[in-house]
Each structure stands twice: as structure tokens, then as C-alpha cells.
mmCIF file of C-alpha atoms and ligand atoms in Angstrom:
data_model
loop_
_atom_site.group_PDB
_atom_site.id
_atom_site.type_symbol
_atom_site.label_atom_id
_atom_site.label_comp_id
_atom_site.label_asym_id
_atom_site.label_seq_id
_atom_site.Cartn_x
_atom_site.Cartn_y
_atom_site.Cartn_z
ATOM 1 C CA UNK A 612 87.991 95.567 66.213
ATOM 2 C CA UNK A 613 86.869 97.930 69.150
ATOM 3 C CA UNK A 614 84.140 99.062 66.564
ATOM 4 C CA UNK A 615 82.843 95.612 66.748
ATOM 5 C CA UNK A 616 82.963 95.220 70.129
ATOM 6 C CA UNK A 617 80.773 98.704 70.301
ATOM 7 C CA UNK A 618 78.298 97.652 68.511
ATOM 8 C CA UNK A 619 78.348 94.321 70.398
ATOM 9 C CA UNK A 620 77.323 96.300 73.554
ATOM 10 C CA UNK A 621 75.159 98.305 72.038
ATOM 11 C CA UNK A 622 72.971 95.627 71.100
ATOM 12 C CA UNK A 623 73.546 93.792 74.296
ATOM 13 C CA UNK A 624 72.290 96.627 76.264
ATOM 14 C CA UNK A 625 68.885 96.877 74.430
ATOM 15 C CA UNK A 626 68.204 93.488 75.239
ATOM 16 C CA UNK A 627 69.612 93.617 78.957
ATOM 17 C CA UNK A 628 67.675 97.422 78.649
ATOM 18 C CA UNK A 629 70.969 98.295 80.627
ATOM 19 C CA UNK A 630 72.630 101.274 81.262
ATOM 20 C CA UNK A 631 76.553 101.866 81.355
ATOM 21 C CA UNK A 632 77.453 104.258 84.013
ATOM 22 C CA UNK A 633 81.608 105.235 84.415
ATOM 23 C CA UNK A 634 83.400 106.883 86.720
ATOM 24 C CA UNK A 635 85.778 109.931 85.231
ATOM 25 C CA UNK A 636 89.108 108.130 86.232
ATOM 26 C CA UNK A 637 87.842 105.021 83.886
ATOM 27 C CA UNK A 638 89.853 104.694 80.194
ATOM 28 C CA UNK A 639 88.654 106.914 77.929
ATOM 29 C CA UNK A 640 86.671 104.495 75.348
ATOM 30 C CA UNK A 641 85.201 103.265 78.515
ATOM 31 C CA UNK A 642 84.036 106.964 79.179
ATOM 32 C CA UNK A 643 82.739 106.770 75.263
ATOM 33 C CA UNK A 644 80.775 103.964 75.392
ATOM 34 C CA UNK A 645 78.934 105.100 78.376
ATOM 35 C CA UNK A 646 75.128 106.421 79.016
ATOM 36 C CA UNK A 647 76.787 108.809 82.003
ATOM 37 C CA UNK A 648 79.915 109.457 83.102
ATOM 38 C CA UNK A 649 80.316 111.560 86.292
ATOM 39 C CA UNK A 650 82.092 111.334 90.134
ATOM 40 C CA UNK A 651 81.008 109.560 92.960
ATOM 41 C CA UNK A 652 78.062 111.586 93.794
ATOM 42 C CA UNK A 653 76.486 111.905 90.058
ATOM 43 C CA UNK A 654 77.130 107.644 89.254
ATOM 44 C CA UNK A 655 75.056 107.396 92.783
ATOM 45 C CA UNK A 656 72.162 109.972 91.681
ATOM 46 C CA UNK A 657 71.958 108.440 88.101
ATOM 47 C CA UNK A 658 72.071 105.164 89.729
ATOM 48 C CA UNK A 659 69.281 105.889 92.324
ATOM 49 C CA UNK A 660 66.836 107.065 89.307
ATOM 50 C CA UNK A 661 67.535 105.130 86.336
ATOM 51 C CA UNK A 662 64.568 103.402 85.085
ATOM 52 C CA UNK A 663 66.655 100.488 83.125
ATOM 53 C CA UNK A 664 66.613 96.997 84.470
ATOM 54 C CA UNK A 665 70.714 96.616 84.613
ATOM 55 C CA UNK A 666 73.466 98.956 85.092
ATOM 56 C CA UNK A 667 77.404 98.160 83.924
ATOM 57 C CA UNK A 668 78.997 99.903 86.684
ATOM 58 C CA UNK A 669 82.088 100.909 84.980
ATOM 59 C CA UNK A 670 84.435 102.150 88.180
ATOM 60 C CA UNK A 671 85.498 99.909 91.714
ATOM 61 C CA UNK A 672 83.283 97.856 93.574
ATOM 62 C CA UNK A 673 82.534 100.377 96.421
ATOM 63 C CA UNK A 674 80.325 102.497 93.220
ATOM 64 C CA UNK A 675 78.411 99.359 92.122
ATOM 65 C CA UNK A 676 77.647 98.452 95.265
ATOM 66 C CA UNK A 677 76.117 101.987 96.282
ATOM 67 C CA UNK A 678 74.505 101.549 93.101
ATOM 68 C CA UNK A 679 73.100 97.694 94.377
ATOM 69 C CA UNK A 680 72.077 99.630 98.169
ATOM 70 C CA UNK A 681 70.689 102.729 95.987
ATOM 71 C CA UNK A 682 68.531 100.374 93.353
ATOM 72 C CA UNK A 683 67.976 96.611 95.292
ATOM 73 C CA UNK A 684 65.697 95.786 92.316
ATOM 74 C CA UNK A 685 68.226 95.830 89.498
ATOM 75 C CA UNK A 686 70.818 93.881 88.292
ATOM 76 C CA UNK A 687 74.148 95.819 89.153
ATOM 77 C CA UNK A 688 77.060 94.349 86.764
ATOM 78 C CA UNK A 689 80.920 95.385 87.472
ATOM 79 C CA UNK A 690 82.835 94.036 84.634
ATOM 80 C CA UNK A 691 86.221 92.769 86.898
ATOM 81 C CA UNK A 692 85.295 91.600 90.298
ATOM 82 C CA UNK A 693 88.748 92.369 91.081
ATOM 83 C CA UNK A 694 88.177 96.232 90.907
ATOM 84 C CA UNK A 695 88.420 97.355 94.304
ATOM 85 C CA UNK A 696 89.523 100.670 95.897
ATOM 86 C CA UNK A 697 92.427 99.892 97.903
ATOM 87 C CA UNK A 698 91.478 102.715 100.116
ATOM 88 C CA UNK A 699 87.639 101.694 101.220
ATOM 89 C CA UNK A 700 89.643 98.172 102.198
ATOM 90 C CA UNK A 701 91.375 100.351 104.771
ATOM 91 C CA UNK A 702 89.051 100.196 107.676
ATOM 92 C CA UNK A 703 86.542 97.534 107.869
ATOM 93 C CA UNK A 704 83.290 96.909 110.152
ATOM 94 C CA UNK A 705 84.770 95.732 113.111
ATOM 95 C CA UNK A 706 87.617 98.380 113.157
ATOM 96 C CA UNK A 707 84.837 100.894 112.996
ATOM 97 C CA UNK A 708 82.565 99.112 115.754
ATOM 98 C CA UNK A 709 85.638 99.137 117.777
ATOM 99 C CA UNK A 710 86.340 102.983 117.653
ATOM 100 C CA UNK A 711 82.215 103.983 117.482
ATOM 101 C CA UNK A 712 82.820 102.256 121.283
ATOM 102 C CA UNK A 713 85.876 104.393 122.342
ATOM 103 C CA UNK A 714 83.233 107.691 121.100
ATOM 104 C CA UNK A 715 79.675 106.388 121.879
ATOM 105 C CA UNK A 716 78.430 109.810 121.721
ATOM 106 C CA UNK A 717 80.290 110.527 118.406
ATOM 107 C CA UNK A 718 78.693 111.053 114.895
ATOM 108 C CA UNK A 719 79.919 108.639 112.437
ATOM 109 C CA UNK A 720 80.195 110.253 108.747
ATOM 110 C CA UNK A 721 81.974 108.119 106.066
ATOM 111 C CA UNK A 722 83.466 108.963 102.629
ATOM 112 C CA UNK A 723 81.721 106.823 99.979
ATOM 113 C CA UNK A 724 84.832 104.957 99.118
ATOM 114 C CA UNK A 725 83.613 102.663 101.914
ATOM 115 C CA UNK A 726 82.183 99.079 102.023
ATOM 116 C CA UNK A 727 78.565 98.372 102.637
ATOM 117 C CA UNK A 728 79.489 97.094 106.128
ATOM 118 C CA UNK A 729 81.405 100.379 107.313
ATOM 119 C CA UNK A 730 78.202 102.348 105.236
ATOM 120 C CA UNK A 731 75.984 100.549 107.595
ATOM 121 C CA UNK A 732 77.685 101.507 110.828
ATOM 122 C CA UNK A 733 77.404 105.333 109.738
ATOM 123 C CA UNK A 734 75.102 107.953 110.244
ATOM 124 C CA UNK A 735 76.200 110.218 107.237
ATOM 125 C CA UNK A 736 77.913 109.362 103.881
ATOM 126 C CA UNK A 737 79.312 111.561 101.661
ATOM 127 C CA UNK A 738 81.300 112.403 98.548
ATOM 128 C CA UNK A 739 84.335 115.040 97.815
ATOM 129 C CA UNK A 740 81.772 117.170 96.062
ATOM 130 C CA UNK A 741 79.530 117.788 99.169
ATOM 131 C CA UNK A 742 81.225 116.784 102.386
ATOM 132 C CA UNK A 743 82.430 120.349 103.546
ATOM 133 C CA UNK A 744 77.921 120.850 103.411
ATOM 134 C CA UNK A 745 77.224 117.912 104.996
ATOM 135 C CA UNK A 746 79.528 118.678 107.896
ATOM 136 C CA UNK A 747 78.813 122.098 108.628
ATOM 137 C CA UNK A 748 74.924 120.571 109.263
ATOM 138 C CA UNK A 749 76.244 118.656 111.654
ATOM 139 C CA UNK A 750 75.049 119.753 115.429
ATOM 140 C CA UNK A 751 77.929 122.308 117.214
ATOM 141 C CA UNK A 752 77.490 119.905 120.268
ATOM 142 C CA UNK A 753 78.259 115.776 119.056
ATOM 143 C CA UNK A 754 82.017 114.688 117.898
ATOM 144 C CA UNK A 755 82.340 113.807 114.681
ATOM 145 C CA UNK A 756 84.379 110.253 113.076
ATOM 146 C CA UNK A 757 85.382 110.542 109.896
ATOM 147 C CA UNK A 758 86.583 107.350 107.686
ATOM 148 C CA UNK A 759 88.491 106.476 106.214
ATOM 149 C CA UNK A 760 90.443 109.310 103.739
ATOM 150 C CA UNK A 761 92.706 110.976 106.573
ATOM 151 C CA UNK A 762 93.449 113.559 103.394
ATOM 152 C CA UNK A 763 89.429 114.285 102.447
ATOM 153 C CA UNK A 764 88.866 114.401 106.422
ATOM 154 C CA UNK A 765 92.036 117.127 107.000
ATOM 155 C CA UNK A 766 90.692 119.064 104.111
ATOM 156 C CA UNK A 767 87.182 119.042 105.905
ATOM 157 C CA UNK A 768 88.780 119.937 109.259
ATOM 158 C CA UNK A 769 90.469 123.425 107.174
ATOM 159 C CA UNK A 770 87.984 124.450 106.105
ATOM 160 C CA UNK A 771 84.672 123.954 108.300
ATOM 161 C CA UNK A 772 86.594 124.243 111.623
ATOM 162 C CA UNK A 773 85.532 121.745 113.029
ATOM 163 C CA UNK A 774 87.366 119.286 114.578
ATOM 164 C CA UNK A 775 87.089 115.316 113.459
ATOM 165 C CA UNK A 776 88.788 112.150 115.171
ATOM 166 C CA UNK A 777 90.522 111.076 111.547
ATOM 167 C CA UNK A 778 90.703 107.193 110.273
ATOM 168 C CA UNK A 779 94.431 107.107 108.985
ATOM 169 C CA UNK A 780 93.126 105.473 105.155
ATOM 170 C CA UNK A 781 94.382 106.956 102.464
ATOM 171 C CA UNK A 782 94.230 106.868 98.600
ATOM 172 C CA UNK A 783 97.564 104.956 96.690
ATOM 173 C CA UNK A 784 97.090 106.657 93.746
ATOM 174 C CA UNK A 785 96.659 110.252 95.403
ATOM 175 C CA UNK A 786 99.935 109.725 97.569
ATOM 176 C CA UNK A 787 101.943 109.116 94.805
ATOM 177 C CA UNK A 788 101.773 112.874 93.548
ATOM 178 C CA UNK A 789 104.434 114.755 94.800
ATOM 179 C CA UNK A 790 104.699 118.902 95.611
ATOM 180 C CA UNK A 791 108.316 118.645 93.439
ATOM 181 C CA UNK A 792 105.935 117.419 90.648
ATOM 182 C CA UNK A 793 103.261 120.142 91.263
ATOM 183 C CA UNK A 794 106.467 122.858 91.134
ATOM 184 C CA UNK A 795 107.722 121.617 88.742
ATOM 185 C CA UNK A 796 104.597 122.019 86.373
ATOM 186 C CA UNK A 797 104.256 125.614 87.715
ATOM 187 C CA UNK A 798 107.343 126.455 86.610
ATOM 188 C CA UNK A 799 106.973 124.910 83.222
ATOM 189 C CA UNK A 800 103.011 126.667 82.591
ATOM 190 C CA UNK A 801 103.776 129.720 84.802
ATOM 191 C CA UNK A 802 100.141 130.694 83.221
ATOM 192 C CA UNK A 803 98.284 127.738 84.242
ATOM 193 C CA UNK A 804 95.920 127.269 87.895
ATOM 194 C CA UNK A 805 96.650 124.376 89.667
ATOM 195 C CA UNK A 806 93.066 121.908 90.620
ATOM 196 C CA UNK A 807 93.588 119.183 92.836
ATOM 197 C CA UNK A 808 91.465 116.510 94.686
ATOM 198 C CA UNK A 809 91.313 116.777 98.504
ATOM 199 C CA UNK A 810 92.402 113.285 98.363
ATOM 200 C CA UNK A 811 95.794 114.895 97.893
ATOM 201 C CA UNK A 812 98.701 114.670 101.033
ATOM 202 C CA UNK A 813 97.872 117.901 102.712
ATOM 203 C CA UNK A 814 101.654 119.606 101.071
ATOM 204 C CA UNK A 815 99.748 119.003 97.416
ATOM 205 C CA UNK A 816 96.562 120.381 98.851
ATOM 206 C CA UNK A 817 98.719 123.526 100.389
ATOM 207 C CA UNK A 818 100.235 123.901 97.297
ATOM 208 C CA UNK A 819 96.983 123.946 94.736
ATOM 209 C CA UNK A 820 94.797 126.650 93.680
ATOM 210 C CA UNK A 821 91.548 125.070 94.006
ATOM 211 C CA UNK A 822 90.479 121.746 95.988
ATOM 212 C CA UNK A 823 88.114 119.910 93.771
ATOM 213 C CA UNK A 824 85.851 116.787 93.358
ATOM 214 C CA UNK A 825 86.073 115.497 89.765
ATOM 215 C CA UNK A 826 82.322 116.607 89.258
ATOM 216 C CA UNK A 827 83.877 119.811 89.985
ATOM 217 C CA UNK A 828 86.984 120.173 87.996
ATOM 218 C CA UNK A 829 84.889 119.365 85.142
ATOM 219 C CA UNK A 830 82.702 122.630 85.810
ATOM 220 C CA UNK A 831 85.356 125.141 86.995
ATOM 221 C CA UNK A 832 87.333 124.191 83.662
ATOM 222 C CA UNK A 833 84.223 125.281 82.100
ATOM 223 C CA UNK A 834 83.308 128.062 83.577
ATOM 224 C CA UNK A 835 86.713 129.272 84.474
ATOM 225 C CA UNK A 836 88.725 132.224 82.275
ATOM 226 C CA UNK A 837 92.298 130.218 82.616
ATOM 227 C CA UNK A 838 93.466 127.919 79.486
ATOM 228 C CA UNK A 839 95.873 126.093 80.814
ATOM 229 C CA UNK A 840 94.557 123.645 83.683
ATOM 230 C CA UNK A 841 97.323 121.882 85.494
ATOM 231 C CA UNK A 842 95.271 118.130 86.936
ATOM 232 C CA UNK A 843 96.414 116.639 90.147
ATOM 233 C CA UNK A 844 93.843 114.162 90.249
ATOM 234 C CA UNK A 845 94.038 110.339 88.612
ATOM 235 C CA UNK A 846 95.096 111.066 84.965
ATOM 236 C CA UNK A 847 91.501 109.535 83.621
ATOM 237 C CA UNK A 848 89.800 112.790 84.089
ATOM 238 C CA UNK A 849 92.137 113.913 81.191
ATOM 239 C CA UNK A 850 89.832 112.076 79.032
ATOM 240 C CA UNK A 851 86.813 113.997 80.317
ATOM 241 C CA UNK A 852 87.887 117.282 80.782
ATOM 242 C CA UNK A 853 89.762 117.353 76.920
ATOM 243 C CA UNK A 854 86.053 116.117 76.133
ATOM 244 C CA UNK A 855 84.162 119.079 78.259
ATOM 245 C CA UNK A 856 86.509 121.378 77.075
ATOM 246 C CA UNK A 857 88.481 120.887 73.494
ATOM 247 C CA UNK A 858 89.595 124.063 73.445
ATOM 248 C CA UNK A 859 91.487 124.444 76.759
ATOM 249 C CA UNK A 860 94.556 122.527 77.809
ATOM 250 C CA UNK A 861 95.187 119.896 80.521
ATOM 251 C CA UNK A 862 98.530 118.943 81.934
ATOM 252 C CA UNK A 863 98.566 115.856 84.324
ATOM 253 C CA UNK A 864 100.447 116.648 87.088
ATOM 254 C CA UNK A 865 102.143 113.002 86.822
ATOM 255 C CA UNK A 866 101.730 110.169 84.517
ATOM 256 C CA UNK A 867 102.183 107.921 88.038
ATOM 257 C CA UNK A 868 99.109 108.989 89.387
ATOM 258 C CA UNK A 869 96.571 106.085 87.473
ATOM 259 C CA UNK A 870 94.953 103.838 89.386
ATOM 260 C CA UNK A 871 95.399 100.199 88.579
ATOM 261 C CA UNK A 872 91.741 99.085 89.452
ATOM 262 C CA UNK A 873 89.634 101.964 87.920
ATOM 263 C CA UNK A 874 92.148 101.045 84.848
ATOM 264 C CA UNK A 875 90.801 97.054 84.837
ATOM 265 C CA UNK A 876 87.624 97.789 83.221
ATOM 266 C CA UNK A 877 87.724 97.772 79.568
ATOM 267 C CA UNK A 878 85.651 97.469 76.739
ATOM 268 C CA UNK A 879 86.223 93.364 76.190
ATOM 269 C CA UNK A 880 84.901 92.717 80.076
ATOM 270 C CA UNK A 881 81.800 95.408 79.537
ATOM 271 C CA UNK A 882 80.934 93.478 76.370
ATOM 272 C CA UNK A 883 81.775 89.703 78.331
ATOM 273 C CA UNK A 884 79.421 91.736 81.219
ATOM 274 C CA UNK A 885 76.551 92.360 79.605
ATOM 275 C CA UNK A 886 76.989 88.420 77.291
ATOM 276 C CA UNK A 887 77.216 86.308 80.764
ATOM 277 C CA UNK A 888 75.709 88.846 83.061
ATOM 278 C CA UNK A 889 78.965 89.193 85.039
ATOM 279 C CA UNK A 890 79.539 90.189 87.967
ATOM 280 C CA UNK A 891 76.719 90.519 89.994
ATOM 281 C CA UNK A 892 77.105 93.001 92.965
ATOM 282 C CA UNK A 893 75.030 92.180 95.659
ATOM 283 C CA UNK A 894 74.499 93.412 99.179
ATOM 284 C CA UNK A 895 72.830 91.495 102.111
ATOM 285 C CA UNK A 896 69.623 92.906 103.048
ATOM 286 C CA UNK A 897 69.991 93.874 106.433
ATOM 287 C CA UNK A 898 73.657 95.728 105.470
ATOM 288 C CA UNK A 899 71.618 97.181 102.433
ATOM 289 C CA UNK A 900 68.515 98.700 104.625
ATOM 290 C CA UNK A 901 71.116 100.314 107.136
ATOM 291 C CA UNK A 902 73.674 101.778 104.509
ATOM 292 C CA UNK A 903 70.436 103.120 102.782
ATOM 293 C CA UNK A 904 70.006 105.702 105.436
ATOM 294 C CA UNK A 905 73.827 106.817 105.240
ATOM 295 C CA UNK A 906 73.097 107.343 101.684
ATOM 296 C CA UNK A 907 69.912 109.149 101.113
ATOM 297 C CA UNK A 908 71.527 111.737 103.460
ATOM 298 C CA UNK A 909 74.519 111.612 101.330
ATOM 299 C CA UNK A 910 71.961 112.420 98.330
ATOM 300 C CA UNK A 911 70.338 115.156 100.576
ATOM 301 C CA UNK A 912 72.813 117.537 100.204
ATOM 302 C CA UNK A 913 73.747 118.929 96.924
ATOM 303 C CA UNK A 914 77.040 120.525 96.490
ATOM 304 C CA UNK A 915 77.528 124.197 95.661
HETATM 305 P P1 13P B 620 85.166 111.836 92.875
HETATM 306 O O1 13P B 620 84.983 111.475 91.453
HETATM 307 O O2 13P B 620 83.862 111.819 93.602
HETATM 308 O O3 13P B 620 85.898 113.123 93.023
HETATM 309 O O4 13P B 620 86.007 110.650 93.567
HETATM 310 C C1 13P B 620 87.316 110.371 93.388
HETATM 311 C C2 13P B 620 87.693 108.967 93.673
HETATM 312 O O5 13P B 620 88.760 108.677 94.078
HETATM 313 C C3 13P B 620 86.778 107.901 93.408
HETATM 314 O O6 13P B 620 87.387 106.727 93.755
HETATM 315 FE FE1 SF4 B 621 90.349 104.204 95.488
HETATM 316 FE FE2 SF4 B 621 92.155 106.085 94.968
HETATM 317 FE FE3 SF4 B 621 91.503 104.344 93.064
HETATM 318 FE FE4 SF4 B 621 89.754 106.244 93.859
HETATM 319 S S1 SF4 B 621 91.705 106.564 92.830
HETATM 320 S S2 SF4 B 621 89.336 104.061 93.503
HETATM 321 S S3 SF4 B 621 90.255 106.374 96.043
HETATM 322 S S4 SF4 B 621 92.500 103.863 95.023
#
């Protein structure tokens, strides 16, 4: 059956000349079926310089609608219009109006989990993978908001030094990973290093090896000497990193830690996507020109 549906979008996508782009926390035939998969900041690069005339945007609507700002002259598809990230719903334009007001002098830098609205009312965006580099760029002298991951912007604070007036969003999926669960995986794979995402509670991040994007814990697992990988990140990167790396082994740190709306899209609503052309992400003009900025000095700095 799902071979059917495969070949379904395959054909579908050379007549839409469309490209299927996934996030790493998306199922993993999702991940199969797709032209790239990658974090935050590699969907938004591929999605800035693909050539095709649609992309499938196979993650929550925050990604496909960087990918609508990013590339105004395609048609940007995301298979369930109900895929949202509870998180970039956290603080919306008029929240951050209200506080740009209290700091007029501050900079405003926002995490890419974001909506086009709270994009436009920034000066920087950014991803896991490169906000510690896009901060430390930041002039010594001007205050710095940060919205709206209170986790991501702590992490920041550690380890740049400089201080940020925090949003107090947050992701669901990330606070439901708990340090009893990290220990407890330590003690079972004594051998193993710990990666986790900054979007961690700051006891998980204090209690991790290394602090990584995605995008990242798919090349330290590479290049890394360890075999055993303990994952405290949403479990879909399982599906990557097994795929990167079939010869190393990854433990999820918890099998609670999946998040329901990266888990909507699957390969029944890419195929219905592509047949009726479903649904279209689009971003007003005005919102789009104005988040533009925030985002091609997102894709300014690449990550170390
Ligand atoms: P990255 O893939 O950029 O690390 O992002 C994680 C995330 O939560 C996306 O919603
Ligand atoms: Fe949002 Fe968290 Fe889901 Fe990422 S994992 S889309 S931050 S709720």
C-alpha cells in the first residue's frame, strides 16, 4: 500500500516539478520520501535556493512559512494545516510590540519557531544551529530581546555572556524530558555521551554532554569516536541519525518526548498535497518584505 502511495508522489511531483523538504523530527517514511531532510536552518537554505516551482513542506507551519517569506514566487504546500508549533503560538505581534516599547533601544532577535508577524517585528532571526554566532555579532552597547524559547535564550545567555531580557515560551515536547530520565539512561549505557537540544529545561541542559541543533547531532554522531549516543531531542531524529549512522547506536532519552504536530504529516496528506494542491501557505506582503530582512541575516551566519 505505502509503495503505491510512493510512487503516487513521485509522479505527482514531476508534474507539480515539486520538491519535498522534512524536518528531522518528521516520521521516518516521511524522512524517506523526501528530496532533503535537515533542521531549521538547512529546510530554510534549501528552501531559499531551490529552483522547483512547489515545495511539500513536510514539518509545522512556522518552516513553510519561512519557506513562503524565503521563496514568494512558489507554491509552498504543508500537508495538515493543523501543524503548528505550540511554542511560536507563545508570543504573538502585539505582545512583542508591547515589550519592543518597554526597551525602545533594545535589539529584537527571534528564534525561527516564530510567526511571520513576530519575524517582522525583529531585527535578527535565528536557528539553534547558529544563534550563539549571531549573538556574539551583536554590538557590546544595545540590549538584546530574545523570543520566544526562554530555554534556547538561557543557553545563549551561558554561553556568550551576554545578558538577554527572555520571552517565557517554551517547547511542550522539550519540557517533558526529565533529568531522572537522562540518569537513568546514564546509568543503564555508562559508555554512552549524552546530546541534547538547547530547547531542553536548563537541569537537562546541565546535565548533557553536548548542546546541539539537530543539524548538529547528525554531524557530531558522525564525526564523533563514541558508539553509543544517548538523544534528548524529539525521538524523530532517531530515524535520521540510525540513517547517518547504521553502525552506531541511539537511545531516546524518552519515548514521551514526540511531538504531536511534526507527527501529523504523513505520507496519505503529502500524496492528497501534491493531488489538490493543499495547503497553501501564504504570507501578506508587507509581513513578508519585513520578516525577509530578519531572515537573510538569519542565513548570514553559518554555524560552526
Ligand atoms: P532544529 O532542527 O533547528 O534543531 O529545531 C528543532 C525544533 O524544535 C524545530 O521545531
Ligand atoms: Fe514546536 Fe517543540 Fe514541536 Fe519543535 S518540537 S515544532 S519547538 S513544539
Amino acid at each position: 500500500m505505502s509503495g503505491e502511495i510512493i510512487e503516487k508522489i513521485a509522479t505527482l511531483k514531476r508534474q507539480r516539478r515539486a520538491v519535498v523538504l522534512a524536518h528531522n523530527y518528521q516520521i521516518g517514511e516521511v524522512q524517506d520520501i523526501a528530496d532533503f531532510t535537515g533542521d531549521s536552518l538547512g529546510l530554510s537554505i534549501e528552501a531559499s535556493k531551490t529552483d522547483a516551482a512547489t515545495i511539500v513542506f513536510c514539518g509545522v507551519r512556522f518552516m513553510a512559512e519561512t519557506a513562503a517569506i524565503l521563496s514568494p514566487d512558489k507554491t509552498v504546500l504543508l500537508p495538515d494545516a493543523t501543524a503548528g508549533c505550540p511554542m511560536a503560538d507563545m508570543i504573538d505581534a502585539k505582545q512583542l510590540a508591547d515589550l519592543k516599547k518597554r526597551h525602545p533601544n533594545a535589539l529584537v532577535v527571534c528564534y525561527v519557531n516564530t510567526t511571520a508577524e513576530v519575524k517582522a517585528l525583529s531585527d535578527y532571526c535565528c536557528t539553534s544551529s547558529n544563534a550563539l554566532q549571531l549573538v556574539r555579532r551583536l554590538p557590546e552597547d544595545r540590549e538584546i530581546i530574545f523570543v520566544p524559547d526562554r530555554n534556547l535564550g538561557q543557553y545563549i545567555i551561558d554561553q556568550t555572556g551576554r545578558d538577554m531580557i527572555l520571552w517565557p515560551g517554551y517547547c511542550l515536547t522539550h519540557a517533558r524530558i526529565t533529568t531522572e530520565e537522562v540518569a537513568a539512561a546514564r546509568a543503564k549505557f555508562p559508555d554512552a555521551v549524552v546530546m541534547s537540544h538547547p530547547e531542553c529545561s536548563s537541569e537537562v541542559r546541565a546535565a548533557s554532554d553536548e548542546l546541539l541543533s539537530t543539524g548538529q547531532m547528525l554531524k557530531f554522531a558522525g564525526m564523533s569516536d563514541y558508539r553509543r549516543f544517548i538523544v534528548v531531542t524529539e525521538v524523530g531524529i532517531i530515524h535520521s541519525l540510525k540513517k547517518a549512522c547504521p553502525d552506531k547506536t541511539f537511545i531516546p532519552v524518552s519515548d514521551a518526548a514526540a511531538c504531536r504536530n511534526m507527527k501529523k504529516i504523513t505520507l496519505e496528506k503529502v500524496l492528497w498535497s501534491l493531488e489538490d494542491m493543499q495547503y497553501r501557505i501564504t504570507v501578506p506582503e508587507d509581513v513578508r518584505v519585513r520578516a525577509r530582512l530578519s531572515l537573510d541575516r538569519m542565513l548570514e551566519v553559518t554555524p560552526t
